[in-house]
Coordinates of C-alpha atoms and ligand atoms in Angstrom, one line a residue:
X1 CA -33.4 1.6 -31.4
X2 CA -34.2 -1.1 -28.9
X3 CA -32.8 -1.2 -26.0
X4 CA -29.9 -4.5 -26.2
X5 CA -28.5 -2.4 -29.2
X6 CA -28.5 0.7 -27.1
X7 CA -26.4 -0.9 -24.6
X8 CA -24.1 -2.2 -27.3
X9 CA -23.5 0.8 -29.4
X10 CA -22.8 2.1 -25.7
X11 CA -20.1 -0.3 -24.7
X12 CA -18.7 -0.6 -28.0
X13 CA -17.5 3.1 -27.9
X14 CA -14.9 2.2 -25.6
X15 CA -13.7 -0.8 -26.5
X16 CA -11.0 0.7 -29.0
X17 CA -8.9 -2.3 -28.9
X18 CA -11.5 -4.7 -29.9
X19 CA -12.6 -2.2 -32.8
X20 CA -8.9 -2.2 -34.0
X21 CA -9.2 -6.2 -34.0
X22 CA -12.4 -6.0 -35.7
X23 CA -11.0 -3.6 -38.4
X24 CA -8.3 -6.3 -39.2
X25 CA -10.8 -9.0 -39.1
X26 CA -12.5 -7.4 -41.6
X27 CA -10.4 -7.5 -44.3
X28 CA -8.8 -10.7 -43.3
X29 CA -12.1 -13.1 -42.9
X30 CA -9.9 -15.3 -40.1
X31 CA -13.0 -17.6 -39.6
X32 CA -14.4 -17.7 -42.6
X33 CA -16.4 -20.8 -42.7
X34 CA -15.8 -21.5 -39.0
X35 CA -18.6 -21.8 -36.1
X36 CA -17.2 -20.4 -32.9
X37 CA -19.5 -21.8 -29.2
X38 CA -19.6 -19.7 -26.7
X39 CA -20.4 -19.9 -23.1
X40 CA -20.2 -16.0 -21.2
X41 CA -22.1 -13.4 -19.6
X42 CA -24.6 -12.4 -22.2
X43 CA -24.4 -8.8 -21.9
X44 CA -23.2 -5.8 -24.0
X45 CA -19.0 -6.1 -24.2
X46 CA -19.5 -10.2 -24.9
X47 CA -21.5 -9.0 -28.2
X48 CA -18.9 -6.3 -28.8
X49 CA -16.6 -9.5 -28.6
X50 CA -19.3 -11.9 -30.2
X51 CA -19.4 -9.2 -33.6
X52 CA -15.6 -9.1 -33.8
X53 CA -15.6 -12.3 -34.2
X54 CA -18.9 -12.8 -36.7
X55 CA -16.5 -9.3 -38.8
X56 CA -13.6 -12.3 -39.2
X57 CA -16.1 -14.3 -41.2
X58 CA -17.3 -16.8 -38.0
X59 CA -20.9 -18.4 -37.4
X60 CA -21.6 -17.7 -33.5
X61 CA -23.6 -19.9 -31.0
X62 CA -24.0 -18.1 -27.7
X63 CA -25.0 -19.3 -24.3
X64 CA -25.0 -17.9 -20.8
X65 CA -22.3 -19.4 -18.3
X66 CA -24.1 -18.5 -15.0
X67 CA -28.8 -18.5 -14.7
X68 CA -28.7 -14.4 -13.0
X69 CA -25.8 -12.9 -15.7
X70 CA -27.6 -12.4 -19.0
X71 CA -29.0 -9.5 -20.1
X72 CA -32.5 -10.5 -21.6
X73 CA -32.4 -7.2 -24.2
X74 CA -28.8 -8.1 -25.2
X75 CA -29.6 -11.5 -26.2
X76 CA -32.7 -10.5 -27.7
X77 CA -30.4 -8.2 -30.3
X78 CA -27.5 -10.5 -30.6
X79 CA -30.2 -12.4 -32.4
X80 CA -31.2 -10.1 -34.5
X81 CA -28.0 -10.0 -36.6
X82 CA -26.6 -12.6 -39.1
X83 CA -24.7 -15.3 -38.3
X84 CA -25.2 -15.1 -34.6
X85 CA -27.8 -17.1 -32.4
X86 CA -28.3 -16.5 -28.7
X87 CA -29.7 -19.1 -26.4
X88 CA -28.8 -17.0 -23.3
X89 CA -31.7 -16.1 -20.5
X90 CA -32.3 -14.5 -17.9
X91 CA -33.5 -17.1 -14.6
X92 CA -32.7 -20.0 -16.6
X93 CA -33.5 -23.4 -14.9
X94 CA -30.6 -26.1 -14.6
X95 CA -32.6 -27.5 -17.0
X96 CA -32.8 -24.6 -19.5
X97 CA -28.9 -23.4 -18.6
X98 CA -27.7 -26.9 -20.2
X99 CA -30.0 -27.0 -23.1
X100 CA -28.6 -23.2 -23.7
X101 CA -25.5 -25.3 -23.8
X102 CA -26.3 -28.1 -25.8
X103 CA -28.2 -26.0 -28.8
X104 CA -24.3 -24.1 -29.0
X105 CA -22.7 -27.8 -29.4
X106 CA -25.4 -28.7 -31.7
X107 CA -23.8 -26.4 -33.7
X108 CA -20.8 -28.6 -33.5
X109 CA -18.4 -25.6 -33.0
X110 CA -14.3 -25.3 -34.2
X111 CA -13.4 -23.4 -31.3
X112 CA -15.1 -22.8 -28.0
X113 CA -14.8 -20.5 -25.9
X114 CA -15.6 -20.3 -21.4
X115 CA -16.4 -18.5 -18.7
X116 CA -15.9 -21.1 -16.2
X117 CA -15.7 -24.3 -18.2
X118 CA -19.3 -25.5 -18.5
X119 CA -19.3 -25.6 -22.4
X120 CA -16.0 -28.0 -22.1
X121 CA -17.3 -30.0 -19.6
X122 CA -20.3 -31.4 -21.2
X123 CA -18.5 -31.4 -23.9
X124 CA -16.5 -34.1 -22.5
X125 CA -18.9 -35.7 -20.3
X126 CA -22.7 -35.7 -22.1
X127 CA -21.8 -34.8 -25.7
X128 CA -18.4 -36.9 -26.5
X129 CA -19.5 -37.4 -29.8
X130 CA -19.1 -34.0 -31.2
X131 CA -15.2 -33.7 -29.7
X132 CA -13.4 -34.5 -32.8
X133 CA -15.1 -31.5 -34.6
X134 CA -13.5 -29.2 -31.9
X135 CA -9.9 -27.5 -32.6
X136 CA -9.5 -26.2 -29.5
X137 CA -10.9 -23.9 -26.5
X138 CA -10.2 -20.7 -24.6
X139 CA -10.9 -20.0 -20.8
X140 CA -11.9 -17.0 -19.6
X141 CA -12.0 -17.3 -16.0
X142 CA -9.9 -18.0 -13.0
X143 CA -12.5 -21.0 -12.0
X144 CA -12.5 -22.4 -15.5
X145 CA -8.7 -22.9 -15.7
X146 CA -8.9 -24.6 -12.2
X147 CA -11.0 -27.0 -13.3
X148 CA -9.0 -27.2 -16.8
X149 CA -5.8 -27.9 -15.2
X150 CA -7.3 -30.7 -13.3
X151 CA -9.1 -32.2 -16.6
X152 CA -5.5 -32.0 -17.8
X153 CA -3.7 -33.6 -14.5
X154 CA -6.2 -36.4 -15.3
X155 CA -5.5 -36.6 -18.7
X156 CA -9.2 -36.1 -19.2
X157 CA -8.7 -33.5 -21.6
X158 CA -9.2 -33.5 -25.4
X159 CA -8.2 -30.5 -27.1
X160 CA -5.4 -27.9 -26.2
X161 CA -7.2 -24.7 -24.7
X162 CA -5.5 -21.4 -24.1
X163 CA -6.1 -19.6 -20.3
X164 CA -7.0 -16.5 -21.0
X165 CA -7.1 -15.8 -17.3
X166 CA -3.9 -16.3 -16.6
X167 CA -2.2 -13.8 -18.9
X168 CA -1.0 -10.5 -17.3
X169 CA -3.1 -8.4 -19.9
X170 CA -6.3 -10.1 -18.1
X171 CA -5.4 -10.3 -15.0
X172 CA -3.1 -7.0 -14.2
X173 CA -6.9 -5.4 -15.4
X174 CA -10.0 -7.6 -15.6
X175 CA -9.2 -9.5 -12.0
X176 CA -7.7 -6.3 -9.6
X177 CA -9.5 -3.4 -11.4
X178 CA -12.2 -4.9 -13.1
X179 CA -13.5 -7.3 -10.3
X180 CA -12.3 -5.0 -7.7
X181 CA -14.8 -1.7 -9.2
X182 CA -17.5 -3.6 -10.1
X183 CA -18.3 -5.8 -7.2
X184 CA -18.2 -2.9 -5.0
X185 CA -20.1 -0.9 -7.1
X186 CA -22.7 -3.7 -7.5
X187 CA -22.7 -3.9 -3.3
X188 CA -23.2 -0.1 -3.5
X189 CA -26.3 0.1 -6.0
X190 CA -27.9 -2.9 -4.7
X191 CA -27.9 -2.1 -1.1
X192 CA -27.3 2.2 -1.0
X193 CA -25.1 1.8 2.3
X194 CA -22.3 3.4 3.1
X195 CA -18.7 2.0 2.5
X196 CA -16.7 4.5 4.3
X197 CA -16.1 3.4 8.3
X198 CA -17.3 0.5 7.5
X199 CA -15.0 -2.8 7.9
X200 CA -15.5 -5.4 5.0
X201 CA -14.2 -8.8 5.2
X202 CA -12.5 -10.0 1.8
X203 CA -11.8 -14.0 1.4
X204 CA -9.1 -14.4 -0.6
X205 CA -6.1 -12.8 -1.6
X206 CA -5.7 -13.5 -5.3
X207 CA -5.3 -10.9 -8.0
X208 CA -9.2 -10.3 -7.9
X209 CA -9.1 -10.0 -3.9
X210 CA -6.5 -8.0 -4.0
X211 CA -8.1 -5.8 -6.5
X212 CA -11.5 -5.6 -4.0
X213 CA -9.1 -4.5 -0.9
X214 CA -7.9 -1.6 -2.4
X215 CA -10.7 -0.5 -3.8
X216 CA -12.8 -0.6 -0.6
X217 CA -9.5 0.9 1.7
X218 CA -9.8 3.8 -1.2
X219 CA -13.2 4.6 -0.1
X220 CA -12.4 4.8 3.2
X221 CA -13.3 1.0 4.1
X222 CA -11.5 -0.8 7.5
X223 CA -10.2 -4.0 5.4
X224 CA -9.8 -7.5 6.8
X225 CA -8.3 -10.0 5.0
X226 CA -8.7 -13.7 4.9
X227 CA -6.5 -16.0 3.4
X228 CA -5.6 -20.1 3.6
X229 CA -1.9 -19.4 1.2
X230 CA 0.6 -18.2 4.3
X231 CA 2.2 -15.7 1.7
X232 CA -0.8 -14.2 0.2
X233 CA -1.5 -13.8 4.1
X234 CA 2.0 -12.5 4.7
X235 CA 1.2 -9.9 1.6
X236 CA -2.0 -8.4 2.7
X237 CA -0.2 -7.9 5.9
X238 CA 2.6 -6.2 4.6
X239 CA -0.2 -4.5 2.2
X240 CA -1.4 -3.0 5.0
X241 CA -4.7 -5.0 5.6
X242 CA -5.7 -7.1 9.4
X243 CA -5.0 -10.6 8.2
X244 CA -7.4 -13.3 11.0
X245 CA -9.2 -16.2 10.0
X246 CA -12.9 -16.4 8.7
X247 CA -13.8 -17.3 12.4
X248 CA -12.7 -14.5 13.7
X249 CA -13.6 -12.2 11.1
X250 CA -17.0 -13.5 10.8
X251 CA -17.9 -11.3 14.0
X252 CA -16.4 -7.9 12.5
X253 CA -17.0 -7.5 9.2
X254 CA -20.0 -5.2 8.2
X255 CA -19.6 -6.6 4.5
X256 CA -18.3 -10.2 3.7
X257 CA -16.9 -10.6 -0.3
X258 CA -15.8 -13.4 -1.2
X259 CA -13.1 -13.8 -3.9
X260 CA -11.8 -17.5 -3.6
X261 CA -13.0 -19.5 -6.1
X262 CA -13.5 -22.4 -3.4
X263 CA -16.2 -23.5 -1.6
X264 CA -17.6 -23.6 2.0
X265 CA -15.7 -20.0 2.6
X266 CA -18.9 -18.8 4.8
X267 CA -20.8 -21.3 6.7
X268 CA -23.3 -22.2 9.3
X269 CA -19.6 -21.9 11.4
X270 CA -19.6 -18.6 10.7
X271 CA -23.5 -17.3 10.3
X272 CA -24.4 -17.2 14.0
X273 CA -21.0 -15.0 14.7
X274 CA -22.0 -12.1 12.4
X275 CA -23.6 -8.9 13.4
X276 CA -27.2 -8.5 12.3
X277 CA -27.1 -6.3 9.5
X278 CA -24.6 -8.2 8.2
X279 CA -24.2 -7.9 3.9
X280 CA -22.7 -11.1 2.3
X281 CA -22.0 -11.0 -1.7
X282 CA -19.9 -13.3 -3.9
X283 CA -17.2 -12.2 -6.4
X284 CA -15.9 -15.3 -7.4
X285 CA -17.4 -17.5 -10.6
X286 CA -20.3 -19.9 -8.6
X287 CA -22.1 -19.9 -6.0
X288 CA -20.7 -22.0 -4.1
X289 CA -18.9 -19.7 -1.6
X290 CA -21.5 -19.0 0.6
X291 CA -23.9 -21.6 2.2
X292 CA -27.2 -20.3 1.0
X293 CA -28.3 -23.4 0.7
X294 CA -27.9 -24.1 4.4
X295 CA -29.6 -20.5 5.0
X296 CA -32.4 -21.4 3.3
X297 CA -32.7 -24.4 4.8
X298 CA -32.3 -23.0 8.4
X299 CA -33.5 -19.7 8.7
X300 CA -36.6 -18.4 10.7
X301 CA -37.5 -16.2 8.2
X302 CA -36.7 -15.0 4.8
X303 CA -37.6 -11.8 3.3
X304 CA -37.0 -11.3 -0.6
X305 CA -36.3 -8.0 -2.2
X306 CA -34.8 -7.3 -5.8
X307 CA -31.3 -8.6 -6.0
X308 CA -30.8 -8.8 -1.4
X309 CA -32.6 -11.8 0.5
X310 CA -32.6 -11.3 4.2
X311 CA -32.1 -14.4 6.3
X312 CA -33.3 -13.8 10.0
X313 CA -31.7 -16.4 12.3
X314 CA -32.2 -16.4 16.2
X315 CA -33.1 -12.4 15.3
X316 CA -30.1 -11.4 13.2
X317 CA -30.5 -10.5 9.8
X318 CA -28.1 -11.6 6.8
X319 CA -28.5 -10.3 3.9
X320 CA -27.5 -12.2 0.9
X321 CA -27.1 -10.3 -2.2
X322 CA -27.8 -11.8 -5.5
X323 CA -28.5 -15.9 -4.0
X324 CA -24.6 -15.7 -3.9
X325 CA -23.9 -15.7 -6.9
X326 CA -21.1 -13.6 -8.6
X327 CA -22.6 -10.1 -7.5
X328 CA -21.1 -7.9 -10.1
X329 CA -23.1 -9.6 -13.2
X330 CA -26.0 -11.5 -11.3
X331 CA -27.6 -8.6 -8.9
X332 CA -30.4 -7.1 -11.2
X333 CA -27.9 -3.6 -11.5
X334 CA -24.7 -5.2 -12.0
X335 CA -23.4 -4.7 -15.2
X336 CA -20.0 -6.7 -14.8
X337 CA -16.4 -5.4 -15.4
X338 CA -16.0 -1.7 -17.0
X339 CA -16.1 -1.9 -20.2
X340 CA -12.4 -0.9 -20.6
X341 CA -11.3 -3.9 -18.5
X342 CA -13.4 -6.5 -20.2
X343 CA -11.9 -4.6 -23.9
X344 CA -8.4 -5.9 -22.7
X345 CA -9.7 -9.0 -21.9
X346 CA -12.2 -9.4 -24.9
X347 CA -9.2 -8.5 -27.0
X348 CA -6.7 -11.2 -25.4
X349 CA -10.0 -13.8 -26.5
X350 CA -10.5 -12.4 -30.0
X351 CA -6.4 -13.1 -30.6
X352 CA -6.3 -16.3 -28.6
X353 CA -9.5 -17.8 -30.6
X354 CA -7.5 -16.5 -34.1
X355 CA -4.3 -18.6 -33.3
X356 CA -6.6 -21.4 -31.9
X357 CA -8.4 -21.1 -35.3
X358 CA -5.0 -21.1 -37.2
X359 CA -2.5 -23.7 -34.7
X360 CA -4.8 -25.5 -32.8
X361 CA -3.9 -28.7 -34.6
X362 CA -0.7 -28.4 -34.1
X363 CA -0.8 -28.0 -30.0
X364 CA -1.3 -31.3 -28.0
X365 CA -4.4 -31.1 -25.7
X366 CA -3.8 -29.7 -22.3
X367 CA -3.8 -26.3 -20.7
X368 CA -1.8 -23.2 -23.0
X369 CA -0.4 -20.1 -21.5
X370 CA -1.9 -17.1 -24.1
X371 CA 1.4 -16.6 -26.8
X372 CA 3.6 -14.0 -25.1
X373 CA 3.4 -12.0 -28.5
X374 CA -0.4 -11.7 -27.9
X375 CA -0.4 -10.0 -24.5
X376 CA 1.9 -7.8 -25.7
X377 CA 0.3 -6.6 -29.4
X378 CA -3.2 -5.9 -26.9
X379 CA -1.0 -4.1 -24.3
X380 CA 0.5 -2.2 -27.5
X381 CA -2.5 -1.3 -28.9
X382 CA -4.1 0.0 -25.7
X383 CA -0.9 2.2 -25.5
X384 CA -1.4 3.8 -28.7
X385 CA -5.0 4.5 -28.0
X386 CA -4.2 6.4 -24.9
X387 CA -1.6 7.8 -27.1
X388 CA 1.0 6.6 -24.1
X389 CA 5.0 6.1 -25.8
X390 CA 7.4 4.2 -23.6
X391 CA 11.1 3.2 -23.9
X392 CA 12.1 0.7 -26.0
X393 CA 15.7 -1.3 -25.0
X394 CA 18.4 -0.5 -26.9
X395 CA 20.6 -2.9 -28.7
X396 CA 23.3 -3.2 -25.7
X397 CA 20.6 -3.3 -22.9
X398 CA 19.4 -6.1 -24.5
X399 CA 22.7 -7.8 -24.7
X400 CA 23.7 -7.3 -21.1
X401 CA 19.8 -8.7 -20.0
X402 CA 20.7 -12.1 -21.7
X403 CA 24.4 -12.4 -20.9
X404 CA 26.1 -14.0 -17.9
X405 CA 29.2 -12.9 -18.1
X406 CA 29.1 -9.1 -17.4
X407 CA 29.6 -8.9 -13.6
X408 CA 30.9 -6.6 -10.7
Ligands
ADE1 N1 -18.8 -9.2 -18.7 C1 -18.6 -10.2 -19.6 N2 -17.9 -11.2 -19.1 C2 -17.5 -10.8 -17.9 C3 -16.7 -11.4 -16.9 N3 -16.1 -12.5 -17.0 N4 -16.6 -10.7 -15.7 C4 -17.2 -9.5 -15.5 N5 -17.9 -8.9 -16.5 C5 -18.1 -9.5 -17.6

């Protein structure tokens, strides 16, 4: 068997949820007829996510959303089977990234679906002509709604779009857990050093920041915290991490990961402050972070290895792992989110894409929380397959939760 349908078979053992989805899809042919575009990480839970969909009856067009992510032998079998076409490669050019993008909207898809917003954005920018073929969208990722929200402030935006991000069965999961053991793992198998002792510097204390700080306290990790939002600060504080600014950080930390989504977090401010030795990765969607551009630009000396590029300036070394770009999926090992994460989160997208398929029309354009009754029927369904009962309210607990009148 080769090698992309290895991986596969490999994640699709876990993914219970999604093969639950699929076995409903089945018999229901939801898209039957329909082409679903996709922009994500090419690699093996997106096709366990890209075949549940093609089971419901759907025509996919695949692209990468990020040049490092894809996995070339992934791709290469997604291919392979009907009613699926991968454009996604490894080390794409700009160039070749947005004709990856432009062969999906050839396809003139119902329903797209985003890691980050790319596919919308030229949607609405280079290839207007195809938006009235378009039902509506999902988001996968914390950047992608950002930049949703403020296509929507703008009025910029054409078609309603659900955030899968924002749900609680993504981000309780995918964004602590998910982004918190898979970042550090890819810091740990690119680079072999030692967490324990050592005192890493996270930016940002969102859900996927928070996620990174526990995970690198529970392996025995001195954790700093930076932070711009005064009660994110105040919560890492009372969470137990050193709360400073990036200034003052940027002289302690052993590791630097950044988590913010935002840009300029590490800078040419910061770069002549750090000990040499210093490891900086990037957890959040683009690369934008970090100023590796000014690195390259200003370095004395740059050494390249697989997946760490050592910057020597004034004789310190930086290493930058993965050009800066989101570590867990873009360093050669990374293999993004466990699979179990990205099954909760792959399941939320299968569901969301089925009522965008079946209601789209009848939302207005703009930015839509996932339906409530979603995140609950995937949060049900992981249950059972752990085989995990819980309490359900009885019929007076549920009057005295929506009345007023019952008091001391
Ligand atoms: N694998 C596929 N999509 C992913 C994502 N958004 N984050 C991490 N791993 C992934």
């Amino acid at each position: 068997m080769h090698s992309g349908d290895l991986k596969i078979r490999w994640a699709r053992q876990y993914m219970p949820v999604l093969s639950s989805i699929r076995e409903r899809f089945e018999q229901e042919k939801p898209f039957a007829g329909m082409t679903i575009g996709m922009a994500l990480h090419v690699e093996a839970k997106t096709a366990v996510l890209v075949e549940t969909l093609v089971a419901g009856g759907a025509e996919v067009h695949i692209t990468g959303c990020n040049p490092l992510s894809t996995q070339d032998d992934v791709s290469f079998a997604l291919n392979t089977r009907e009613g699926i076409h991968s454009y996604a490669k490894r080390g794409a050019t700009v160039e070749e990234y947005y004709a990856g993008i432009d062969r999906v909207l050839d396809a003139r898809p119902a329903v797209t679906i985003d890691d980050g917003m790319d596919l919308i954005h030229r949607l609405h920018t280079e290839r207007r002509e195809i938006l009235d073929a378009v039902i509506g969208g999902c988001e996968e990722t914390t950047t992608g709604v950002h930049r949703l929200r403020a296509m929507a402030r703008e009025g910029a935006l054409r078609f309603p779009v659900i955030a899968v991000n924002d749900t609680p069965m993504k981000r309780f999961f995918d964004n602590v857990h998910g982004t918190g053991e898979s970042s550090l793992a890819a810091v740990m198998i690119t680079t072999n050093v030692l967490i324990a002792g050592r005192r890493v510097v996270v930016a940002g204390y969102g859900y996927c920041g928070r996620g990174l700080a526990q995970k690198a306290r529970s392996l025995g990790a001195r954790v700093i915290v930076t932070e711009v939002d005064p009660r994110r600060a105040l919560q890492a504080h009372m969470d137990g991490f050193e709360v400073m600014p990036m200034d003052a950080a940027a002289a302690l930390g052993d590791i630097f990961i950044t988590t913010t989504g935002n840009t300029g977090i590490i800078t040419e401010r910061h770069f002549p402050k750090m000990k040499s030795g210093a490891i900086l990765a990037n957890a959040g969607h683009f690369d934008v972070e970090i100023d590796v551009d000014w690195l390259e630009r200003n370095a004395d000396a740059v050494e390249r290895r697989e997946g760490i590029n050592t910057y020597i300036l004034d004789g310190t070394a930086l290493h930058v792992l993965a050009e800066g770009r989101l570590v867990n999926l873009a360093t050669p090992k990374g293999m993004g989110h466990p699979i179990e994460v990205m099954d909760l989160s792959f399941a939320v997208q299968a569901l969301s894409a089925l009522h965008i398929a079946r209601h789209g029309r009848e939302l207005s354009p703009g930015v839509h929380d996932v339906p409530s009754a979603i995140d609950e029927e995937v949060a049900r369904l992981k249950l059972d397959v752990l085989g995990l009962a819980i309490d359900r309210l009885t019929p007076e607990q549920e009057d005295y939760m929506s009345s007023w009148t019952i008091g001391t």
